[in-house]
Amino acid sequence: MSVRKTLCWCGSGFGYALCHGPFDRPGPGADQLLAAHPFSWAVRPAPAAPRRKAPAGVRAPDYATGGEPRLDLVGDVRSVAEIEAVRHACGEAAAVLRHLVGMVRPGITTDALDAEAYEECQRRRAYPSTLNYHGYTKSICTSVNEVICHGIPDSRPLRSGDIVNLDVSVFVGGAHGDCSVTVCVGEVNPIARRLVDAARACLNAGVKAVRPGRPFSDIGRAIEDVAVRGGYSVVRQFVGHGIGPLFHTGLQVLHHYDPSQTRLMQPGMVFTVEPMINAGTHRAYQWPDGWTAVTADLARSAQFEHTVLCTRSGVEVLTL
Ligand code: MF3
Ligand code: CO
């Protein structure tokens, strides 16, 4: 009998028998196995550069000094002037993101990408929205492999075979824009590449479901359909959000189907669609740093994000 190495479904690029295989055999529970199993490839925290000062000569949002955004209730329908501002901010966020994607290669650290994001924002007179947001220390989020979201840039060099989500948000002209992509670093195994493709397809399906007069639950339904057909799960713990003069308004956009999301989309609403798609469980575990969210089974996760405007006829993607 030939011993064929089957790639593990989790996307690590390692063989199933030595990776998640032990979880499927009778024995100790998954929690104990995770604690005992040598997932040599798992992402670990690494030392990180300290928080930068708010960029000089750039208008900063209110939380830039104190770390806490003021509790401010804004409606969910943006004025014409607000839409103009958010459209510009989204264009700038997308431009910074494109710039960073061009720098991704094996060996570069996520801290180096963060430093470049800070500089590129400053050149554009934009404030990196995440900097000091609820005390967050960096200008972008970088989420590698099993990190679902809110990964903090640090000194870990990216390796060939990694997938990394770069999440860029900027504040300029009084408005925020927010977008992200997952990038393959060097040679990535086909199982992880398929996950990345599925996450992109999920975002596209979610964006296409944006339509005035339809309930917000349409978005989650469209996303979950695509995810489930690919054999993936949809993260529930983190959701899309209204955005504009505030980074996160009260409006929540679920990426899984929840029939109780009966609120109707209206022209002038601006929000993010940012599905996180997992190879295994949808459940998340948070690192002690209070930010980094990883999948509870250490299987890979991929995410793409746009900020969109609901128009009278459908949708405008603002972060192209
Ligand atoms: N772009 C991310 C989001 O909207 C930023 C999260 S806030 C951070 O979910 F502080 F973690 F960066
Ligand atoms: Co967002």
CSV table of C-alpha atoms and ligand atoms in Angstrom, one decimal:
chain,number,residue,atom,x,y,z
A,1,MET,CA,0.0,0.0,0.0
A,2,SER,CA,1.3,3.4,-0.8
A,3,VAL,CA,1.4,6.0,1.8
A,4,ARG,CA,-0.1,9.2,0.3
A,5,LYS,CA,0.3,12.4,2.2
A,6,THR,CA,-3.0,14.1,2.3
A,7,LEU,CA,-2.8,17.8,2.9
A,8,CYS,CA,-4.7,18.7,6.1
A,9,TRP,CA,-8.0,20.5,5.5
A,10,CYS,CA,-6.9,23.2,7.9
A,11,GLY,CA,-4.7,24.8,5.2
A,12,SER,CA,-1.5,24.5,7.1
A,13,GLY,CA,0.2,22.7,4.2
A,14,PHE,CA,1.1,19.8,6.4
A,15,GLY,CA,-0.1,16.3,6.1
A,16,TYR,CA,-3.5,15.5,7.7
A,17,ALA,CA,-2.2,12.5,9.8
A,18,LEU,CA,0.2,14.7,11.8
A,19,CYS,CA,-1.9,17.9,11.8
A,20,HIS,CA,-5.6,17.8,12.6
A,21,GLY,CA,-5.8,14.0,12.2
A,22,PRO,CA,-5.5,13.3,16.0
A,23,PHE,CA,-8.6,15.5,16.6
A,24,ASP,CA,-10.8,13.1,14.6
A,25,ARG,CA,-9.7,10.0,16.4
A,26,PRO,CA,-11.4,9.0,19.7
A,27,GLY,CA,-9.4,10.3,22.7
A,28,PRO,CA,-9.0,13.5,24.7
A,29,GLY,CA,-11.1,16.5,23.9
A,30,ALA,CA,-10.1,19.1,21.3
A,31,ASP,CA,-9.0,21.6,24.1
A,32,GLN,CA,-6.6,19.1,25.6
A,33,LEU,CA,-5.3,18.1,22.2
A,34,LEU,CA,-4.7,21.7,21.2
A,35,ALA,CA,-2.8,22.3,24.3
A,36,ALA,CA,-0.6,19.2,23.8
A,37,HIS,CA,-0.3,19.1,20.1
A,38,PRO,CA,2.9,20.6,18.6
A,39,PHE,CA,1.4,22.9,16.0
A,40,SER,CA,4.9,24.0,15.1
A,41,TRP,CA,3.5,26.3,12.4
A,42,ALA,CA,1.1,28.1,14.7
A,43,VAL,CA,1.4,31.9,14.7
A,44,ARG,CA,2.9,33.2,17.9
A,45,PRO,CA,3.2,36.7,19.3
A,46,ALA,CA,6.5,38.4,18.6
A,47,PRO,CA,8.0,41.6,20.0
A,48,ALA,CA,6.5,44.6,18.4
A,49,ALA,CA,7.6,48.2,17.8
A,50,PRO,CA,6.0,50.7,20.2
A,51,ARG,CA,3.0,52.9,19.3
A,52,ARG,CA,3.8,55.8,17.1
A,53,LYS,CA,2.7,59.4,17.8
A,54,ALA,CA,-0.3,60.8,15.9
A,55,PRO,CA,1.2,61.9,12.6
A,56,ALA,CA,2.1,65.6,12.7
A,57,GLY,CA,0.1,68.0,10.5
A,58,VAL,CA,-2.7,65.5,10.0
A,59,ARG,CA,-6.3,66.0,11.4
A,60,ALA,CA,-6.8,63.3,14.0
A,61,PRO,CA,-10.1,61.7,15.2
A,62,ASP,CA,-11.2,62.4,18.8
A,63,TYR,CA,-9.8,59.2,20.2
A,64,ALA,CA,-6.2,59.9,19.0
A,65,THR,CA,-5.2,61.4,22.3
A,66,GLY,CA,-7.3,59.6,24.9
A,67,GLY,CA,-7.8,56.3,23.2
A,68,GLU,CA,-11.6,56.1,23.7
A,69,PRO,CA,-13.9,57.3,21.0
A,70,ARG,CA,-16.5,59.6,22.4
A,71,LEU,CA,-19.9,58.0,22.6
A,72,ASP,CA,-21.7,59.7,19.8
A,73,LEU,CA,-24.9,58.7,18.2
A,74,VAL,CA,-25.0,59.3,14.5
A,75,GLY,CA,-27.8,58.1,12.3
A,76,ASP,CA,-27.1,55.5,9.6
A,77,VAL,CA,-28.1,57.5,6.6
A,78,ARG,CA,-25.3,59.8,5.4
A,79,SER,CA,-25.8,63.3,3.9
A,80,VAL,CA,-24.5,64.2,0.5
A,81,ALA,CA,-21.5,66.0,2.0
A,82,GLU,CA,-20.8,63.0,4.3
A,83,ILE,CA,-20.9,60.7,1.3
A,84,GLU,CA,-18.4,62.9,-0.6
A,85,ALA,CA,-16.1,62.8,2.4
A,86,VAL,CA,-16.4,59.0,3.0
A,87,ARG,CA,-15.9,58.4,-0.8
A,88,HIS,CA,-12.6,60.3,-0.6
A,89,ALA,CA,-11.5,58.5,2.6
A,90,CYS,CA,-12.3,55.1,1.0
A,91,GLY,CA,-10.2,55.9,-2.1
A,92,GLU,CA,-7.3,56.8,0.1
A,93,ALA,CA,-7.7,53.6,2.2
A,94,ALA,CA,-7.7,51.6,-1.0
A,95,ALA,CA,-4.6,53.3,-2.3
A,96,VAL,CA,-2.7,52.7,0.9
A,97,LEU,CA,-3.8,49.1,0.9
A,98,ARG,CA,-2.7,48.6,-2.8
A,99,HIS,CA,0.7,50.1,-1.9
A,100,LEU,CA,1.1,47.6,1.0
A,101,VAL,CA,0.0,44.6,-1.1
A,102,GLY,CA,2.9,45.5,-3.5
A,103,MET,CA,5.4,45.1,-0.6
A,104,VAL,CA,4.3,41.7,0.6
A,105,ARG,CA,7.0,39.1,0.1
A,106,PRO,CA,8.7,36.4,2.2
A,107,GLY,CA,11.0,37.9,4.8
A,108,ILE,CA,9.2,41.2,5.3
A,109,THR,CA,7.8,41.8,8.9
A,110,THR,CA,4.3,43.0,9.5
A,111,ASP,CA,5.9,45.8,11.6
A,112,ALA,CA,7.6,47.0,8.4
A,113,LEU,CA,4.2,47.0,6.6
A,114,ASP,CA,2.8,48.9,9.5
A,115,ALA,CA,5.6,51.5,9.4
A,116,GLU,CA,4.9,52.0,5.6
A,117,ALA,CA,1.2,52.3,6.2
A,118,TYR,CA,1.9,55.1,8.7
A,119,GLU,CA,4.2,56.9,6.3
A,120,GLU,CA,1.9,56.5,3.3
A,121,CYS,CA,-1.1,57.8,5.4
A,122,GLN,CA,1.0,60.8,6.4
A,123,ARG,CA,2.0,61.5,2.8
A,124,ARG,CA,-1.8,61.6,2.0
A,125,ARG,CA,-2.6,63.7,5.1
A,126,ALA,CA,-4.7,60.9,6.4
A,127,TYR,CA,-4.8,59.5,9.9
A,128,PRO,CA,-4.6,55.7,10.2
A,129,SER,CA,-7.9,55.0,11.9
A,130,THR,CA,-6.8,52.1,14.1
A,131,LEU,CA,-3.9,54.1,15.8
A,132,ASN,CA,-4.9,54.4,19.5
A,133,TYR,CA,-8.5,53.3,18.7
A,134,HIS,CA,-9.5,51.8,22.1
A,135,GLY,CA,-5.8,51.9,22.7
A,136,TYR,CA,-4.8,49.8,19.6
A,137,THR,CA,-1.1,50.4,19.0
A,138,LYS,CA,-0.7,50.1,15.3
A,139,SER,CA,-1.7,51.8,12.0
A,140,ILE,CA,-3.1,48.6,10.4
A,141,CYS,CA,-4.2,45.1,11.3
A,142,THR,CA,-2.2,42.1,9.9
A,143,SER,CA,-3.8,38.7,10.4
A,144,VAL,CA,-1.6,35.7,9.5
A,145,ASN,CA,-2.9,32.2,8.7
A,146,GLU,CA,-5.2,31.1,11.6
A,147,VAL,CA,-5.5,34.7,12.9
A,148,ILE,CA,-9.1,35.8,12.0
A,149,CYS,CA,-8.7,39.5,12.5
A,150,HIS,CA,-7.1,42.3,14.6
A,151,GLY,CA,-3.7,40.8,14.4
A,152,ILE,CA,-1.1,43.3,15.7
A,153,PRO,CA,1.9,44.0,13.4
A,154,ASP,CA,5.1,42.7,15.0
A,155,SER,CA,8.6,41.5,14.2
A,156,ARG,CA,7.5,38.1,12.8
A,157,PRO,CA,8.8,37.9,9.2
A,158,LEU,CA,6.2,36.6,6.7
A,159,ARG,CA,7.1,33.2,5.3
A,160,SER,CA,6.5,31.6,2.0
A,161,GLY,CA,3.2,29.7,2.4
A,162,ASP,CA,1.6,32.2,4.8
A,163,ILE,CA,-1.6,34.0,4.0
A,164,VAL,CA,-1.9,37.5,5.5
A,165,ASN,CA,-4.9,39.8,5.7
A,166,LEU,CA,-4.0,43.5,5.6
A,167,ASP,CA,-6.7,45.7,7.0
A,168,VAL,CA,-6.4,49.4,6.3
A,169,SER,CA,-8.6,52.1,7.7
A,170,VAL,CA,-8.0,55.9,7.3
A,171,PHE,CA,-9.5,59.1,8.6
A,172,VAL,CA,-9.3,62.1,6.2
A,173,GLY,CA,-11.6,65.0,5.6
A,174,GLY,CA,-13.7,64.1,8.6
A,175,ALA,CA,-14.6,60.6,7.4
A,176,HIS,CA,-13.3,57.1,7.8
A,177,GLY,CA,-12.8,54.5,5.0
A,178,ASP,CA,-12.0,50.8,5.7
A,179,CYS,CA,-10.9,47.9,3.4
A,180,SER,CA,-8.8,44.7,3.6
A,181,VAL,CA,-7.5,41.9,1.4
A,182,THR,CA,-5.9,38.5,2.1
A,183,VAL,CA,-2.6,38.1,0.2
A,184,CYS,CA,-0.7,34.8,-0.5
A,185,VAL,CA,3.0,35.0,0.5
A,186,GLY,CA,5.3,33.2,-1.9
A,187,GLU,CA,4.1,29.7,-2.7
A,188,VAL,CA,0.9,28.9,-0.9
A,189,ASN,CA,-0.6,25.3,-0.7
A,190,PRO,CA,-3.7,24.7,-2.9
A,191,ILE,CA,-6.0,24.2,0.2
A,192,ALA,CA,-5.2,27.6,1.6
A,193,ARG,CA,-5.4,29.2,-1.8
A,194,ARG,CA,-8.9,27.8,-2.3
A,195,LEU,CA,-9.9,29.3,1.1
A,196,VAL,CA,-8.6,32.7,0.1
A,197,ASP,CA,-10.6,32.4,-3.2
A,198,ALA,CA,-13.7,31.5,-1.3
A,199,ALA,CA,-13.4,34.4,1.1
A,200,ARG,CA,-13.1,36.8,-1.9
A,201,ALA,CA,-16.2,35.2,-3.5
A,202,CYS,CA,-18.0,35.6,-0.2
A,203,LEU,CA,-17.3,39.3,-0.1
A,204,ASN,CA,-18.5,39.7,-3.7
A,205,ALA,CA,-21.7,37.8,-2.9
A,206,GLY,CA,-22.3,40.0,0.1
A,207,VAL,CA,-21.7,43.2,-1.8
A,208,LYS,CA,-24.0,42.1,-4.6
A,209,ALA,CA,-26.8,41.5,-2.0
A,210,VAL,CA,-26.8,45.2,-1.0
A,211,ARG,CA,-30.0,46.7,-2.3
A,212,PRO,CA,-32.3,49.4,-0.9
A,213,GLY,CA,-35.6,48.1,0.5
A,214,ARG,CA,-34.0,44.7,1.3
A,215,PRO,CA,-33.3,43.5,4.8
A,216,PHE,CA,-29.7,43.4,6.1
A,217,SER,CA,-30.1,39.6,6.6
A,218,ASP,CA,-29.8,39.3,2.7
A,219,ILE,CA,-26.1,40.1,3.0
A,220,GLY,CA,-25.4,37.4,5.6
A,221,ARG,CA,-27.5,34.9,3.7
A,222,ALA,CA,-25.6,35.5,0.4
A,223,ILE,CA,-22.2,35.2,2.2
A,224,GLU,CA,-23.1,32.1,4.2
A,225,ASP,CA,-24.5,30.3,1.0
A,226,VAL,CA,-21.2,30.7,-0.8
A,227,ALA,CA,-19.2,29.7,2.3
A,228,VAL,CA,-21.2,26.6,3.1
A,229,ARG,CA,-21.1,25.5,-0.5
A,230,GLY,CA,-17.3,25.6,-0.3
A,231,GLY,CA,-17.3,23.7,3.0
A,232,TYR,CA,-16.3,26.7,5.1
A,233,SER,CA,-17.7,28.4,8.2
A,234,VAL,CA,-18.5,32.1,8.7
A,235,VAL,CA,-17.2,34.0,11.7
A,236,ARG,CA,-20.1,35.4,13.9
A,237,GLN,CA,-18.1,37.2,16.6
A,238,PHE,CA,-16.9,40.0,14.4
A,239,VAL,CA,-19.3,41.9,12.1
A,240,GLY,CA,-19.4,44.6,9.5
A,241,HIS,CA,-20.3,48.1,10.7
A,242,GLY,CA,-21.7,51.5,9.7
A,243,ILE,CA,-18.9,54.0,9.0
A,244,GLY,CA,-18.5,57.7,8.2
A,245,PRO,CA,-17.8,60.5,10.6
A,246,LEU,CA,-17.2,57.6,13.2
A,247,PHE,CA,-15.0,54.6,12.6
A,248,HIS,CA,-17.8,52.3,13.9
A,249,THR,CA,-21.4,53.5,14.1
A,250,GLY,CA,-24.1,51.5,15.8
A,251,LEU,CA,-25.1,49.7,12.6
A,252,GLN,CA,-24.1,46.1,12.5
A,253,VAL,CA,-23.8,43.9,9.4
A,254,LEU,CA,-23.8,40.2,10.2
A,255,HIS,CA,-21.9,37.9,7.7
A,256,HIS,CA,-24.0,34.8,8.6
A,257,TYR,CA,-27.7,34.4,8.0
A,258,ASP,CA,-29.8,35.8,10.9
A,259,PRO,CA,-33.4,36.1,10.1
A,260,SER,CA,-33.8,38.6,12.9
A,261,GLN,CA,-31.8,41.2,10.9
A,262,THR,CA,-35.0,42.6,9.5
A,263,ARG,CA,-33.9,46.2,9.2
A,264,LEU,CA,-34.1,47.5,5.7
A,265,MET,CA,-31.2,48.9,3.7
A,266,GLN,CA,-31.7,52.5,2.7
A,267,PRO,CA,-30.1,54.7,0.1
A,268,GLY,CA,-27.3,56.8,1.8
A,269,MET,CA,-26.3,54.1,4.2
A,270,VAL,CA,-22.6,53.5,4.3
A,271,PHE,CA,-21.2,50.3,5.9
A,272,THR,CA,-18.5,47.7,5.6
A,273,VAL,CA,-18.9,44.1,4.4
A,274,GLU,CA,-16.0,42.1,5.7
A,275,PRO,CA,-16.7,38.4,6.0
A,276,MET,CA,-14.1,36.2,7.8
A,277,ILE,CA,-14.2,32.7,6.4
A,278,ASN,CA,-12.7,29.7,8.2
A,279,ALA,CA,-11.5,26.3,7.0
A,280,GLY,CA,-12.8,24.8,10.3
A,281,THR,CA,-14.9,26.0,13.2
A,282,HIS,CA,-16.3,29.6,13.2
A,283,ARG,CA,-15.4,29.9,16.8
A,284,ALA,CA,-12.7,32.3,17.9
A,285,TYR,CA,-10.2,32.5,20.7
A,286,GLN,CA,-8.5,35.7,21.8
A,287,TRP,CA,-4.9,36.1,22.6
A,288,PRO,CA,-3.9,37.6,25.9
A,289,ASP,CA,-3.0,40.8,24.1
A,290,GLY,CA,-6.8,41.5,24.0
A,291,TRP,CA,-6.9,42.0,20.3
A,292,THR,CA,-5.6,39.0,18.2
A,293,ALA,CA,-8.5,36.7,17.4
A,294,VAL,CA,-7.5,33.2,16.2
A,295,THR,CA,-9.7,30.3,15.2
A,296,ALA,CA,-10.4,27.9,18.1
A,297,ASP,CA,-9.1,24.9,16.1
A,298,LEU,CA,-6.1,26.8,14.6
A,299,ALA,CA,-7.4,26.2,11.1
A,300,ARG,CA,-6.8,29.0,8.6
A,301,SER,CA,-9.1,32.0,8.1
A,302,ALA,CA,-9.3,34.5,5.3
A,303,GLN,CA,-11.0,37.9,4.9
A,304,PHE,CA,-11.8,40.5,2.4
A,305,GLU,CA,-13.5,43.9,3.1
A,306,HIS,CA,-15.1,46.7,1.2
A,307,THR,CA,-16.8,49.9,2.4
A,308,VAL,CA,-20.0,50.2,0.4
A,309,LEU,CA,-22.7,52.8,-0.2
A,310,CYS,CA,-26.3,51.7,-0.6
A,311,THR,CA,-27.7,53.7,-3.5
A,312,ARG,CA,-31.2,54.2,-4.9
A,313,SER,CA,-30.6,51.5,-7.5
A,314,GLY,CA,-28.2,49.1,-5.6
A,315,VAL,CA,-24.7,49.5,-4.4
A,316,GLU,CA,-21.5,51.5,-5.0
A,317,VAL,CA,-18.2,50.0,-3.8
A,318,LEU,CA,-16.3,52.9,-2.3
A,319,THR,CA,-12.9,51.1,-1.7
A,320,LEU,CA,-12.1,49.8,-5.2
B,1,MF3,N1,-10.8,47.5,10.3
B,1,MF3,C1,-11.0,46.8,11.5
B,1,MF3,C2,-12.5,46.7,11.7
B,1,MF3,O1,-13.2,47.5,11.4
B,1,MF3,C3,-10.4,47.6,12.6
B,1,MF3,C4,-10.7,47.1,14.0
B,1,MF3,S1,-10.2,48.2,15.2
B,1,MF3,C5,-8.7,47.9,15.6
B,1,MF3,O2,-12.9,45.7,12.2
B,1,MF3,F1,-8.3,48.7,16.6
B,1,MF3,F2,-8.5,46.6,15.9
B,1,MF3,F3,-7.9,48.1,14.6
B,2,CO,CO,-14.1,47.2,9.4
